[in-house]
CSV table of C-alpha atoms and ligand atoms in Angstrom, one decimal:
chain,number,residue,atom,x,y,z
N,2,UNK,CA,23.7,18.9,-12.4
N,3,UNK,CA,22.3,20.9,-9.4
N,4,UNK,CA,22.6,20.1,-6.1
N,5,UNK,CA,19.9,20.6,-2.9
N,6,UNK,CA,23.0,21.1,-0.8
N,7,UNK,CA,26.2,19.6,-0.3
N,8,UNK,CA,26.6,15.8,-1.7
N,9,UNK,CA,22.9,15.8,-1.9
N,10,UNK,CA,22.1,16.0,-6.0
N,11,UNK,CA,18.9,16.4,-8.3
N,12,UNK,CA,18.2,13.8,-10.7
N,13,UNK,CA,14.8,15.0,-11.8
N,14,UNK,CA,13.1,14.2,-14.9
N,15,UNK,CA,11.5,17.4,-16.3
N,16,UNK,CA,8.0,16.5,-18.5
N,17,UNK,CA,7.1,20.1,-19.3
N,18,UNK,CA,4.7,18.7,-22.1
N,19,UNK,CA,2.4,16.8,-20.4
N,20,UNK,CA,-1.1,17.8,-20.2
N,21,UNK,CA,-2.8,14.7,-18.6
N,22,UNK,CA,-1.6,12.9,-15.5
N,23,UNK,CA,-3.0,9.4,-14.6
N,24,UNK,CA,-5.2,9.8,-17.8
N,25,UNK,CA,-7.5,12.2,-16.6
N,26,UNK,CA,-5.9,15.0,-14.5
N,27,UNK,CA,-5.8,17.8,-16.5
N,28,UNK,CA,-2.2,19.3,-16.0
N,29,UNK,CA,-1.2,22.2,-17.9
N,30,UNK,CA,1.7,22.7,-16.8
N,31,UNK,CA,3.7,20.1,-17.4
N,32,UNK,CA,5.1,18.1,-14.5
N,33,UNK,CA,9.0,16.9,-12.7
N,34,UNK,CA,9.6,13.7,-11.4
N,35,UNK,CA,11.8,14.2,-8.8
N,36,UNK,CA,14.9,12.3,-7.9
N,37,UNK,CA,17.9,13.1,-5.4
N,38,UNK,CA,20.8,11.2,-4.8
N,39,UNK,CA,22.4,11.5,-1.3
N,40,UNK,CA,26.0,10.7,-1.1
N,41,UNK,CA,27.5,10.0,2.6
N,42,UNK,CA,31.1,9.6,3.3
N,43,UNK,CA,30.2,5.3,3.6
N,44,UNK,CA,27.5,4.8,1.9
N,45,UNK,CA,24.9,6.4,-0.6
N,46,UNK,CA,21.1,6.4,-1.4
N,47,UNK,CA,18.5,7.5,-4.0
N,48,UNK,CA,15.3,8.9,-3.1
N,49,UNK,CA,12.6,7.6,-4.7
N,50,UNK,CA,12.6,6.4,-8.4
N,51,UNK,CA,11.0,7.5,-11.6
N,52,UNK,CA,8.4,7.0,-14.4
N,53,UNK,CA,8.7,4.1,-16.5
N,54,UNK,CA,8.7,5.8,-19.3
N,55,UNK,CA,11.8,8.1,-18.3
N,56,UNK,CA,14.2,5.1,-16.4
N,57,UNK,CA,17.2,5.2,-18.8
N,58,UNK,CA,17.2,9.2,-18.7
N,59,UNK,CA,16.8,9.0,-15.2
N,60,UNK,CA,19.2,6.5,-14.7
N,61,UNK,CA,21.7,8.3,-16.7
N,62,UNK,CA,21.6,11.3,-14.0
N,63,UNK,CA,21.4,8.8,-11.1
N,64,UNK,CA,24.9,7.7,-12.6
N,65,UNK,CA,26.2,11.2,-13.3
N,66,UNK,CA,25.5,12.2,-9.6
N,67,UNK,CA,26.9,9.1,-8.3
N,68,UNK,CA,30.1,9.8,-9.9
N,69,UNK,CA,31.7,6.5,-10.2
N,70,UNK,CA,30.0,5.2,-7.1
N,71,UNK,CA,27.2,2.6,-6.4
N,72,UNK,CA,24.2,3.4,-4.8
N,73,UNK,CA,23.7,0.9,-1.6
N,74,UNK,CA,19.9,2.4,-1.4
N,75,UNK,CA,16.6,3.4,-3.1
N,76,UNK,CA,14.0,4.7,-0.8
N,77,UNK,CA,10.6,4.6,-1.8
N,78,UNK,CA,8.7,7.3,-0.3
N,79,UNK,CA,6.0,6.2,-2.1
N,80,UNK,CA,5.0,3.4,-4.4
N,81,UNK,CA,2.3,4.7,-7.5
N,82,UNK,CA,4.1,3.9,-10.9
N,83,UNK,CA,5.3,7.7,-11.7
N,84,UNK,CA,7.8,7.2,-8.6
N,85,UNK,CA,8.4,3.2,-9.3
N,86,UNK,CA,7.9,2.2,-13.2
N,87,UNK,CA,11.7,2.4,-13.1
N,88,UNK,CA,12.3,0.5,-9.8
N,89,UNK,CA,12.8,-2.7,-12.0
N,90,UNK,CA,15.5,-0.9,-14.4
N,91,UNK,CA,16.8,0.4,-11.4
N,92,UNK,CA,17.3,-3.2,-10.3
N,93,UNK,CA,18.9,-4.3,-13.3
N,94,UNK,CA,21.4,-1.6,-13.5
N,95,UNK,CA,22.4,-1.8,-9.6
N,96,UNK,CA,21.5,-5.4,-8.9
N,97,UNK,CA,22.9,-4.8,-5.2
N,98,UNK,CA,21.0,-1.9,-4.2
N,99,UNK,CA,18.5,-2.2,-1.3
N,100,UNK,CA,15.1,-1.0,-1.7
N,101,UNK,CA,14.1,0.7,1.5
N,102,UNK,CA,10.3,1.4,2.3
N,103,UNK,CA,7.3,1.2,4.2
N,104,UNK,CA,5.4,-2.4,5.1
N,105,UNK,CA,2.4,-1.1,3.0
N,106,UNK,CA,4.7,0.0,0.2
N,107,UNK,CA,6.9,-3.6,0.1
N,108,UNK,CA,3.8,-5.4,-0.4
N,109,UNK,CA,3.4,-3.2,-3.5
N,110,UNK,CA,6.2,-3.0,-5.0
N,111,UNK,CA,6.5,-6.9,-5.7
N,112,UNK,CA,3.9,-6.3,-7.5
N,113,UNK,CA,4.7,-3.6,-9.8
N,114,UNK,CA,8.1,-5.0,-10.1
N,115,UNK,CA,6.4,-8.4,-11.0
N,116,UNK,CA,9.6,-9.6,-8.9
N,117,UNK,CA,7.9,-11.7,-6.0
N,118,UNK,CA,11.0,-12.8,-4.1
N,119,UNK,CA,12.0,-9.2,-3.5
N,120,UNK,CA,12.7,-8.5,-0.1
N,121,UNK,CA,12.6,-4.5,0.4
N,122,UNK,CA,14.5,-3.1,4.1
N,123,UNK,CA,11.0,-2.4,5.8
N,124,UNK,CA,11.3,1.0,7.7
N,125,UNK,CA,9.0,2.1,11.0
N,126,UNK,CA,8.2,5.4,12.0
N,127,UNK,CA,11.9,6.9,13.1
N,128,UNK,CA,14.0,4.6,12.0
N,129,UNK,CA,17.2,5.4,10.2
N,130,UNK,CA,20.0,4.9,8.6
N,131,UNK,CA,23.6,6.1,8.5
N,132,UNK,CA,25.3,6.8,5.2
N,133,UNK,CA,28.6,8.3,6.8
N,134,UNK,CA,28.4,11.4,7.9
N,135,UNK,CA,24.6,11.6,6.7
N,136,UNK,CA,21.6,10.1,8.4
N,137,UNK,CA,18.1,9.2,6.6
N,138,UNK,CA,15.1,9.5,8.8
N,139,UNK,CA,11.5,8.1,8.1
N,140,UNK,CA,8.8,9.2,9.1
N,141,UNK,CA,5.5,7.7,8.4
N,142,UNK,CA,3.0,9.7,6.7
N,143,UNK,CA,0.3,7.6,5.6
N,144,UNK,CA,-2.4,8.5,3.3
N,145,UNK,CA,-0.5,11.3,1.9
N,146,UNK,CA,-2.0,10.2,-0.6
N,147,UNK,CA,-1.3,6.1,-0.4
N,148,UNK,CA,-1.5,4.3,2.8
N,149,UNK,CA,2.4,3.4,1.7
N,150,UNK,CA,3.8,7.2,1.9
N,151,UNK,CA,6.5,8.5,4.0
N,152,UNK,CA,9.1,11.4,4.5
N,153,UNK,CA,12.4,10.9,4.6
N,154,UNK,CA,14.6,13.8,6.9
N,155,UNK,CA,18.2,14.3,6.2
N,156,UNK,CA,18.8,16.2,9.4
N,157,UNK,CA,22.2,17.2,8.6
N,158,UNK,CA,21.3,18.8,5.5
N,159,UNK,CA,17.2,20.1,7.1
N,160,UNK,CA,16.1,18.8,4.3
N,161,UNK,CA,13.1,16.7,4.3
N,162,UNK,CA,12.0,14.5,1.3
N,163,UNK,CA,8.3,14.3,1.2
N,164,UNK,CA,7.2,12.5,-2.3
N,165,UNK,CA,3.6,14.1,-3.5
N,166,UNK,CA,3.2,15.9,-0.6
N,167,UNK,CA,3.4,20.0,-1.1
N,168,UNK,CA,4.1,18.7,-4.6
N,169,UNK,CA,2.6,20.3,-8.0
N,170,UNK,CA,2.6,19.7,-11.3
N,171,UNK,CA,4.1,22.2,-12.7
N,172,UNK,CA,7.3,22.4,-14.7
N,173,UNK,CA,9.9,25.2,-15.3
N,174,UNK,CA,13.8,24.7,-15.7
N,175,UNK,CA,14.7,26.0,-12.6
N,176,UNK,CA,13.6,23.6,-10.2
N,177,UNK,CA,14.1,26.4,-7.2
N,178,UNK,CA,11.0,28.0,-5.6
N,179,UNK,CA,13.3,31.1,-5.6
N,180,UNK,CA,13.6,30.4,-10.1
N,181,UNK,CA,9.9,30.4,-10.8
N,182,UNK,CA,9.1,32.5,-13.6
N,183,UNK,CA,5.3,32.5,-13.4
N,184,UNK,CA,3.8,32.6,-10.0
N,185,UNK,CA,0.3,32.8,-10.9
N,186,UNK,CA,0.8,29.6,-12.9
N,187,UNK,CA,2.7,28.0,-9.9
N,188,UNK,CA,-0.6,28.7,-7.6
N,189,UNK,CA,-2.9,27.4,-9.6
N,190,UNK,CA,-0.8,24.5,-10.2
N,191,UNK,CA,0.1,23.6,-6.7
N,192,UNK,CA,-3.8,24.1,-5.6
N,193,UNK,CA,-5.1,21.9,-8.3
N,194,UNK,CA,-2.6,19.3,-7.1
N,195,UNK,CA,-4.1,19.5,-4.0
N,196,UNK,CA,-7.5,19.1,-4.6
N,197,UNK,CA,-7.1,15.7,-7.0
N,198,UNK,CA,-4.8,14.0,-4.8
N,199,UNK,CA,-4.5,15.3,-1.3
N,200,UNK,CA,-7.9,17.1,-0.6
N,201,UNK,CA,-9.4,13.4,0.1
N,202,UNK,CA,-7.4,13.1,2.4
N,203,UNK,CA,-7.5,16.2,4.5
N,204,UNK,CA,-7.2,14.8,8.3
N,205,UNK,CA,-4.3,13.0,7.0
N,206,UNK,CA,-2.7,16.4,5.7
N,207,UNK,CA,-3.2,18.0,9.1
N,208,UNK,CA,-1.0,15.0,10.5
N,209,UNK,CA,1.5,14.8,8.2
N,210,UNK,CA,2.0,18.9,8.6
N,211,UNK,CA,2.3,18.1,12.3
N,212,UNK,CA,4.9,15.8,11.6
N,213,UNK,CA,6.5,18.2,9.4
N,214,UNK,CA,6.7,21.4,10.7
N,215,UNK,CA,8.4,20.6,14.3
N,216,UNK,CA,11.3,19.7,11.5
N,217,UNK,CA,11.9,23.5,10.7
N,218,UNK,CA,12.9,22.5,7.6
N,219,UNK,CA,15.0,24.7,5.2
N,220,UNK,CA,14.4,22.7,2.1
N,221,UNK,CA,10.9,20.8,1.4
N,222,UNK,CA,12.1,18.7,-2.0
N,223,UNK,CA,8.7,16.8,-3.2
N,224,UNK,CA,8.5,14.6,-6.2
N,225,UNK,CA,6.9,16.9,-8.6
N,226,UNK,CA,7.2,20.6,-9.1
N,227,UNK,CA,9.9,22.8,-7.6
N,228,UNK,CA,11.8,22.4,-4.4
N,229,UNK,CA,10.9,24.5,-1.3
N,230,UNK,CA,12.8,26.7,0.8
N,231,UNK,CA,12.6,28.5,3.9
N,232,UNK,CA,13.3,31.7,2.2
N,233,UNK,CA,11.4,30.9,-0.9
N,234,UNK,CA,7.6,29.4,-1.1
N,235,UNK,CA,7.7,27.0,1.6
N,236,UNK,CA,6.1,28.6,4.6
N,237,UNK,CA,3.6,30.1,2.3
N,238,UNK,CA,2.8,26.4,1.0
N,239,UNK,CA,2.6,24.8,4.2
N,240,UNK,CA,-0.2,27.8,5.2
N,241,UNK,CA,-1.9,26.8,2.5
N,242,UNK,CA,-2.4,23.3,3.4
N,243,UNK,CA,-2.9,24.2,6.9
N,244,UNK,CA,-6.0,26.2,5.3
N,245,UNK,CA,-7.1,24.0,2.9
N,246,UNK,CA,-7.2,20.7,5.1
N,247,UNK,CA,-9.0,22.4,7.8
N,248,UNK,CA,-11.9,20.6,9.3
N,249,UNK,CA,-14.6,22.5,7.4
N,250,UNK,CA,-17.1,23.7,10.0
N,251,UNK,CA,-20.3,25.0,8.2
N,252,UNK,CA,-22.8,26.8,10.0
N,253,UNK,CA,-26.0,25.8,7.6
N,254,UNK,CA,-26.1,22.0,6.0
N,255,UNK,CA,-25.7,22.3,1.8
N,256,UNK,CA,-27.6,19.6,0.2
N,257,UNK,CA,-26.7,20.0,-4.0
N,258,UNK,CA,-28.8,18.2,-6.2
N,259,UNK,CA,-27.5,17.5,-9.9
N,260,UNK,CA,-29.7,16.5,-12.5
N,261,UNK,CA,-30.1,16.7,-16.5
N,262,UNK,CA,-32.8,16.7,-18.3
N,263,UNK,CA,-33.7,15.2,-21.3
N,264,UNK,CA,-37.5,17.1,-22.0
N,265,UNK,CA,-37.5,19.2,-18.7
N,266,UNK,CA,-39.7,16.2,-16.8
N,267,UNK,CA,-36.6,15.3,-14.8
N,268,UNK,CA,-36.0,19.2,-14.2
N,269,UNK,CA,-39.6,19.8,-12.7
N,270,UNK,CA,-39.3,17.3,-10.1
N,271,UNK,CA,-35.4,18.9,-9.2
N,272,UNK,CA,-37.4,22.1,-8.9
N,273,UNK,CA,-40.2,21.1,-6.7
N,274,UNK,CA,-37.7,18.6,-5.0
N,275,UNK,CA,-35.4,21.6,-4.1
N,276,UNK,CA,-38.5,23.7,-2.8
N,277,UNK,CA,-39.1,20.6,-0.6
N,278,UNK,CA,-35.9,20.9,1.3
N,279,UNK,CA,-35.8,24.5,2.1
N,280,UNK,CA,-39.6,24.0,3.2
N,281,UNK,CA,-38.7,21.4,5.7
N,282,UNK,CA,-34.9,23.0,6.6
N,283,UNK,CA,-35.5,26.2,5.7
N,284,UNK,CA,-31.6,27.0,7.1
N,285,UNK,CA,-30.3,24.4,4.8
N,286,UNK,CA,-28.8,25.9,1.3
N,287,UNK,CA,-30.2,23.6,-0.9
N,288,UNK,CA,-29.2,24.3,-4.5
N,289,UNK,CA,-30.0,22.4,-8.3
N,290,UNK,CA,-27.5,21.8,-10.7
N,291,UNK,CA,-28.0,20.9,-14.1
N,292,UNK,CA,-25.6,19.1,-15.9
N,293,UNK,CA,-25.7,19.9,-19.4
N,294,UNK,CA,-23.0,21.8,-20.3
N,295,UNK,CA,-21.4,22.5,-16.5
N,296,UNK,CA,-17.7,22.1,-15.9
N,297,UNK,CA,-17.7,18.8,-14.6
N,298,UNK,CA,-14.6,19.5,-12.7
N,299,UNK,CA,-16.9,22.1,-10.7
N,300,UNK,CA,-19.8,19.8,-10.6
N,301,UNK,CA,-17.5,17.6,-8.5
N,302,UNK,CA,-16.0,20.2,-6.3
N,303,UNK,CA,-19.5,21.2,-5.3
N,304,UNK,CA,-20.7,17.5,-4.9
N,305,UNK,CA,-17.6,16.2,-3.1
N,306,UNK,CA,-18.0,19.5,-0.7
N,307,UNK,CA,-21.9,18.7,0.2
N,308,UNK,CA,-23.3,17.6,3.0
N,309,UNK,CA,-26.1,15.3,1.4
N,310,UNK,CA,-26.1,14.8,-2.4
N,311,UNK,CA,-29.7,14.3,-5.1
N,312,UNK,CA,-29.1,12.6,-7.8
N,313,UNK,CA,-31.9,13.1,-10.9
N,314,UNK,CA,-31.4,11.2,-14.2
N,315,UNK,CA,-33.6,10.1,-17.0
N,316,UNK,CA,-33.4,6.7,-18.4
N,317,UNK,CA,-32.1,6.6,-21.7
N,318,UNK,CA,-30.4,2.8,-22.7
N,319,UNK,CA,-31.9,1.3,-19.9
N,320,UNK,CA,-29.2,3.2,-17.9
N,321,UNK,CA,-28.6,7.3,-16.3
N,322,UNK,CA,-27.2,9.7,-18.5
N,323,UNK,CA,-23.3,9.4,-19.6
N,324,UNK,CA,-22.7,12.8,-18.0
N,325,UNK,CA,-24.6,11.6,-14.9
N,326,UNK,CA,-22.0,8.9,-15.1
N,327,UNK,CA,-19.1,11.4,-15.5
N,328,UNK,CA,-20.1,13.5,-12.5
N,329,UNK,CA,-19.8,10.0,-10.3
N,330,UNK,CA,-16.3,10.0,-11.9
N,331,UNK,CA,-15.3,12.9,-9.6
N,332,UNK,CA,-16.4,11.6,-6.5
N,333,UNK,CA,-14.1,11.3,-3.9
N,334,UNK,CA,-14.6,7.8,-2.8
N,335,UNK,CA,-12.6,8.3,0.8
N,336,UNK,CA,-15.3,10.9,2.1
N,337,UNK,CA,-18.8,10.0,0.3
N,338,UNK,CA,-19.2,7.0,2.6
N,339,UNK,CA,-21.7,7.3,5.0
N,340,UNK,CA,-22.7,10.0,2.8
N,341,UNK,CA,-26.8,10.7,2.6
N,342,UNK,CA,-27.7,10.0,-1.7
N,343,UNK,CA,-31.0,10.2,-2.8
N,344,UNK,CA,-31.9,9.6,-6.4
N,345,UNK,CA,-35.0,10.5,-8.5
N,346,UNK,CA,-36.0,10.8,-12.2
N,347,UNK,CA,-38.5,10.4,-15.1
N,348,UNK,CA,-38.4,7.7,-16.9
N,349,UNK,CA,-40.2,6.4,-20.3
N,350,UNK,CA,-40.8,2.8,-19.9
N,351,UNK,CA,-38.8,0.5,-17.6
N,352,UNK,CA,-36.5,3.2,-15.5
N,353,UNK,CA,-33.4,1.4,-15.1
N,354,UNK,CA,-31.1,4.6,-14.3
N,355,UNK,CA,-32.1,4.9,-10.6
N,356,UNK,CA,-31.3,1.7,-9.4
N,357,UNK,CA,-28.2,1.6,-11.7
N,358,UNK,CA,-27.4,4.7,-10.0
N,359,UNK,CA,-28.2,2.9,-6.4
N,360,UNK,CA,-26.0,0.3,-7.0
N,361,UNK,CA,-22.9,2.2,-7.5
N,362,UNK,CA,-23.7,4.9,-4.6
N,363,UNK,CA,-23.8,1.5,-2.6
N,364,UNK,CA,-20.8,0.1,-3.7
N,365,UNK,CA,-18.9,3.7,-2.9
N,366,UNK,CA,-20.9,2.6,0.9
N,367,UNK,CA,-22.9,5.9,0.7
N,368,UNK,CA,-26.0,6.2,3.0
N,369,UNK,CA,-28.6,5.4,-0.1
N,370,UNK,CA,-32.2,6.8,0.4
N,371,UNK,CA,-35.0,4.6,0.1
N,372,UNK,CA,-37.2,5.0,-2.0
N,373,UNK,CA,-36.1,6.5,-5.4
N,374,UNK,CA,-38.5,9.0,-6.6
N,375,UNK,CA,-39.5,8.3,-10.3
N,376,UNK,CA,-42.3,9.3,-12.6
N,377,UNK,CA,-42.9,7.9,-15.9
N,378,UNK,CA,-42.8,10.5,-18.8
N,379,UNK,CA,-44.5,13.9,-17.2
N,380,UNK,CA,-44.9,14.7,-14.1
N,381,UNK,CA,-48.3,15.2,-13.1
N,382,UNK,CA,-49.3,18.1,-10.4
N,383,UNK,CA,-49.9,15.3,-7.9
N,384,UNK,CA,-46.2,14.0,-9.0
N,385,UNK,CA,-44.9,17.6,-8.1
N,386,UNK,CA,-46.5,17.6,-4.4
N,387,UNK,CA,-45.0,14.1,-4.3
N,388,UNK,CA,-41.7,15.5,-5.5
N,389,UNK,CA,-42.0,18.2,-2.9
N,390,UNK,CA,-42.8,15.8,-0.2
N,391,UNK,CA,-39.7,13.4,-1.1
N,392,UNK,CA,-37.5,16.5,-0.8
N,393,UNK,CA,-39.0,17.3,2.3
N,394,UNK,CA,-38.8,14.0,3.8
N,395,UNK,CA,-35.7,13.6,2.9
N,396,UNK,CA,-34.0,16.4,4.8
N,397,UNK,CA,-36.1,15.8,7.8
N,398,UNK,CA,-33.8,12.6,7.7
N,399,UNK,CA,-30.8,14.6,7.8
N,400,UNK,CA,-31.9,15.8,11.3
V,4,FEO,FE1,3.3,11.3,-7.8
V,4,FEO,FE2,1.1,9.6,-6.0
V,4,FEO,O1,2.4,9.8,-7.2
């Protein structure tokens, strides 16, 4: 078993084999679902649970750490299922334990537990409690990356338990900053974690680091991926998220337009569409994507990164394109409201995909543009001054 410090354990589950998170986070580096087990002098605690899937090996090292003693508390930084699936088997085992959590998180976790009458010990910002010798301290942290999530400070031990946050997936034995093998690997991990759960959520970031760095911590342990000391990765991981969840302060607007193209109809009008922007806001960095065959993981970056977003599908099955369909997939649905969408396309014979497309761009509360610019088979040259007049238009909205 290893320890954080003294009489505060690791009872992590390793998953090195994983390769898909939450079914469709590519994670090639496996993943740790971390656990730690806080013993005070009175009383002891567990912070935060475990995947379903792994509750009895979990349990098992919850039981080895405890060494003959029972756990009075599980806090629940956070309540998605890879930190609570084994909350109920949790419950079984230690019938008397006390779940300890945010408001936001107790609503969920009767849920997820399918145990209505569960009454969890709702925390505020600063509250704590005394083990003996050993004091937990929450702090909220909402929307990092549930409106549930908080840290949890051991002050005598400057350790601070902060769930997801500054976590990765990423998965060697050692579960030390100062034991990783492959660095590179690590990077690329930790920076991918970032931008599928935390970039959304960037204002956020900047608050919780706020919160977290006054701390001084010497040990950052997250719920996946290795722990984080002062002397190892830490500083260098906070910087990053300092960098990354920056407000983003462009000097020229970038309006992307993404497209595909079943017989190149679709693809004129992108082309004259594009001209139309950077003839009206000829500042603006207008650029065209087309779909077929992009990395759709990039397609999203750039989408989820623009300032006003074209969207040109065909109709095929009275519907846009699957991988028209698959880019909306990436959106991020925090920051693409309010967001300026205009759609446009050819279309054969009744043209379903743009409002199909409308609808869901209005149900994510996006700023839809009025009207959609369609053309029936091939564009005519009159179509194409159209197109380049709807582009046009269209970013003299943006102001
Ligand atoms: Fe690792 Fe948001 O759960």
């Amino acid at each position: 078993m290893q320890s954080l410090a003294k009489d505060v354990h690791i009872v992590s589950v390793l998953n090195p084999t994983m390769r898909v998170f939450d079914v469709e986070m590519h994670t090639e580096y496996g993943t740790s679902y971390n656990s730690y087990v806080v013993l005070g002098a009175e009383k002891c605690a567990i912070i935060d649970a475990n995947h379903a899937t792994f509750a009895e090996d979990w349990l098992a090292r919850v039981e080895a750490a405890l060494d003959n003693r029972k756990p009075d508390y599980l806090v629940l930084n956070h309540t998605e299922p890879d930190h609570s699936g084994s909350v109920a088997a949790c419950l079984e085992r230690f019938p008397d334990i006390t779940l300890i959590c945010s408001s936001a998180a107790a609503i969920n976790i009767k849920s997820i537990t399918n145990l209505p009458e569960l009454a969890p010990q709702v925390v505020k910002n600063r509250n704590s409690i005394d083990l003996g010798g050993l004091t937990l301290q929450f702090i909220a942290a909402p929307f990092l990356h549930w409106p549930d999530t908080m840290f949890t400070w051991l002050p005598e031990r400057s350790i601070a338990f902060t769930c997801d946050f500054l976590g990765a997936h990423y998965c060697e034995p050692r579960l030390f900053d100062k034991g990783i093998v492959y660095h590179r690997d690590y990077s690329t991990a930790f920076k991918e974690y970032y931008d599928a759960i935390m970039a959304p959520f960037a204002p956020w970031v900047q608050k919780g680091l706020d919160k977290l760095e006054p701390l001084q911590a010497d040990i950052v342990a997250t719920s996946h991926g290795p722990v984080l000391t002062r002397d190892g990765e830490l500083q260098a991981c906070i910087d990053w998220y300092r960098q990354w969840s920056a407000p983003c302060e462009r000097a020229v607007k970038k309006i992307s337009l993404f497209y595909c193209s079943a017989y190149g109809n679709t693809r004129k009008l992108a082309e004259c569409i594009t001209d139309g922007i950077s003839g009206a806001l000829p500042s603006t960095q207008a650029t065209a994507y087309d779909l077929v065959g992009a990395d759709m993981v990039q397609m999203g970056a750039e989408l989820n990164s623009s300032d006003a977003i074209l969207i040109g599908s065909p109709t095929i099955n009275r519907d846009a394109l699957p991988m028209i369909w698959k880019l909306l997939a990436h959106i991020d649905a925090v920051n693409i409201v309010k967001r300026p969408v205009a759609l446009f396309g050819s279309y054969g014979w009744s043209g379903e995909a743009l409002p199909s497309l409308a609808e869901r761009f209005a149900a994510l509360k996006a700023a839809v543009y009025e009207p959609q610019f369609k053309v029936q088979f091939v564009p005519s040259d009159a179509d194409l001054k159209a197109a380049r007049e709807f582009g046009a238009e269209f970013a003299r909205n943006l102001g």
